[in-house]
Tab-separated table of C-alpha atoms in Angstrom:
chain	number	residue	atom	x	y	z
A	734	GLN	CA	16.171	16.175	-84.003
A	735	VAL	CA	13.288	15.144	-81.778
A	736	GLN	CA	14.096	15.286	-78.081
A	737	LEU	CA	12.175	13.479	-75.373
A	738	VAL	CA	12.775	14.126	-71.689
A	739	GLU	CA	11.282	11.722	-69.152
A	740	SER	CA	10.801	12.373	-65.469
A	741	GLY	CA	8.870	11.014	-62.511
A	742	GLY	CA	10.701	7.789	-61.784
A	743	GLY	CA	11.875	6.787	-58.350
A	744	LEU	CA	11.644	4.305	-55.510
A	745	VAL	CA	8.170	3.253	-54.399
A	746	GLN	CA	6.817	0.526	-52.154
A	747	PRO	CA	4.693	-2.300	-53.562
A	748	GLY	CA	1.127	-1.110	-53.981
A	749	GLY	CA	2.236	2.462	-54.480
A	750	SER	CA	1.796	4.820	-57.418
A	751	LEU	CA	3.957	6.895	-59.730
A	752	THR	CA	3.292	9.159	-62.681
A	753	LEU	CA	5.870	9.355	-65.455
A	754	SER	CA	6.028	12.356	-67.766
A	755	CYS	CA	7.656	12.744	-71.160
A	756	VAL	CA	8.056	16.188	-72.699
A	757	CYS	CA	8.561	16.258	-76.464
A	758	SER	CA	10.447	19.013	-78.300
A	759	GLU	CA	7.994	18.830	-81.202
A	760	ASN	CA	4.227	18.864	-81.616
A	761	ILE	CA	3.123	15.398	-80.511
A	762	ARG	CA	0.142	15.575	-82.869
A	763	SER	CA	2.659	14.914	-85.668
A	764	PHE	CA	3.357	11.384	-84.394
A	765	TYR	CA	1.246	8.357	-85.303
A	766	VAL	CA	1.928	6.565	-82.065
A	767	THR	CA	3.276	7.554	-78.665
A	768	GLY	CA	4.194	5.034	-76.041
A	769	TRP	CA	6.104	3.803	-73.045
A	770	TYR	CA	8.524	0.879	-73.020
A	771	ARG	CA	10.498	-0.637	-70.188
A	772	GLN	CA	13.617	-2.710	-69.800
A	773	ALA	CA	14.490	-4.687	-66.713
A	774	PRO	CA	18.043	-5.936	-66.072
A	775	GLY	CA	18.830	-8.930	-68.248
A	776	LYS	CA	15.583	-8.655	-70.179
A	777	GLN	CA	14.531	-7.284	-73.531
A	778	ARG	CA	12.803	-3.955	-73.854
A	779	GLU	CA	9.044	-4.394	-73.942
A	780	LEU	CA	6.113	-2.217	-74.877
A	781	VAL	CA	4.121	-1.235	-71.792
A	782	ALA	CA	1.494	1.063	-73.283
A	783	SER	CA	0.825	2.858	-76.554
A	784	LEU	CA	-1.574	5.537	-77.723
A	785	THR	CA	-2.396	6.238	-81.352
A	786	SER	CA	-3.166	9.655	-82.776
A	787	GLU	CA	-6.829	8.521	-82.889
A	788	GLY	CA	-6.774	7.913	-79.151
A	789	ILE	CA	-6.649	4.119	-79.178
A	790	ALA	CA	-4.690	2.744	-76.225
A	791	ASN	CA	-3.093	-0.664	-75.873
A	792	TYR	CA	-1.446	-2.181	-72.825
A	793	LEU	CA	0.854	-5.026	-71.886
A	794	ASP	CA	-1.330	-7.714	-70.318
A	795	SER	CA	0.494	-7.553	-66.996
A	796	VAL	CA	-0.219	-3.824	-66.548
A	797	GLN	CA	-3.781	-3.755	-67.895
A	798	GLY	CA	-6.040	-2.104	-65.330
A	799	ARG	CA	-3.106	-0.714	-63.337
A	800	PHE	CA	-1.425	1.650	-65.828
A	801	THR	CA	-2.956	4.434	-67.915
A	802	ILE	CA	-1.331	6.253	-70.815
A	803	SER	CA	-2.457	9.736	-71.702
A	804	LYS	CA	-1.183	12.866	-73.391
A	805	ASN	CA	-1.604	16.601	-73.265
A	806	ASN	CA	-1.281	17.955	-76.785
A	807	ALA	CA	-1.099	21.561	-75.643
A	808	GLU	CA	1.918	20.774	-73.476
A	809	ASN	CA	3.438	18.174	-75.858
A	810	THR	CA	3.604	15.792	-72.911
A	811	ILE	CA	2.896	12.081	-72.621
A	812	TYR	CA	2.041	10.530	-69.272
A	813	LEU	CA	2.061	7.068	-67.776
A	814	LEU	CA	0.009	6.771	-64.601
A	815	MET	CA	1.039	3.689	-62.675
A	816	TYR	CA	-1.010	2.291	-59.786
A	817	MET	CA	-0.722	-0.809	-57.611
A	818	LEU	CA	2.936	-1.161	-58.517
A	819	LYS	CA	4.599	-4.535	-58.119
A	820	PRO	CA	8.282	-5.478	-57.730
A	821	GLU	CA	8.168	-6.944	-61.251
A	822	ASP	CA	7.414	-3.453	-62.591
A	823	THR	CA	10.966	-2.451	-61.672
A	824	ALA	CA	12.742	-1.310	-64.834
A	825	VAL	CA	14.013	1.664	-66.780
A	826	TYR	CA	11.025	3.227	-68.524
A	827	TYR	CA	11.462	4.862	-71.919
A	828	CYS	CA	9.213	7.215	-73.813
A	829	ASN	CA	8.847	6.640	-77.556
A	830	VAL	CA	7.201	8.570	-80.380
A	831	ARG	CA	6.929	7.377	-83.944
A	832	ARG	CA	6.153	8.698	-87.402
A	833	THR	CA	8.514	7.779	-90.252
A	834	PHE	CA	11.169	7.043	-87.640
A	835	GLY	CA	10.968	6.294	-83.956
A	836	TYR	CA	12.543	8.439	-81.269
A	837	TRP	CA	13.523	7.559	-77.708
A	838	GLY	CA	14.005	9.368	-74.460
A	839	GLN	CA	16.919	8.696	-72.136
A	840	GLY	CA	14.845	6.641	-69.701
A	841	THR	CA	13.806	6.994	-66.093
A	842	GLN	CA	14.355	4.366	-63.400
A	843	VAL	CA	11.377	2.922	-61.543
A	844	THR	CA	12.153	0.717	-58.557
A	845	VAL	CA	9.388	-1.049	-56.653
A	846	SER	CA	10.695	-2.425	-53.391
A	847	SER	CA	9.918	-2.537	-49.698
């Protein structure tokens, strides 16, 4: 069973930065796609950023230029660097990895508020 453990969430003021981390129990090179999703209260879960095994990144339009997804294969860790945070970025952020099946972490809360 693949296990994903996220960390790095918290409360930050608008314009601030956070870095989310996701440690995978298996070799992340074995997954076709790794990514970060988020879910705000009353809204559907949405894809924020994804990274293919070939290194191709895609971003939600509203975070393009502010968020960066990356990974460290040696540490089996996926990162989401978030800059210039806005109140509308407030959500629970989930790590996801996918090969034949997809696997989810437990989520980490990000709150952007003054």
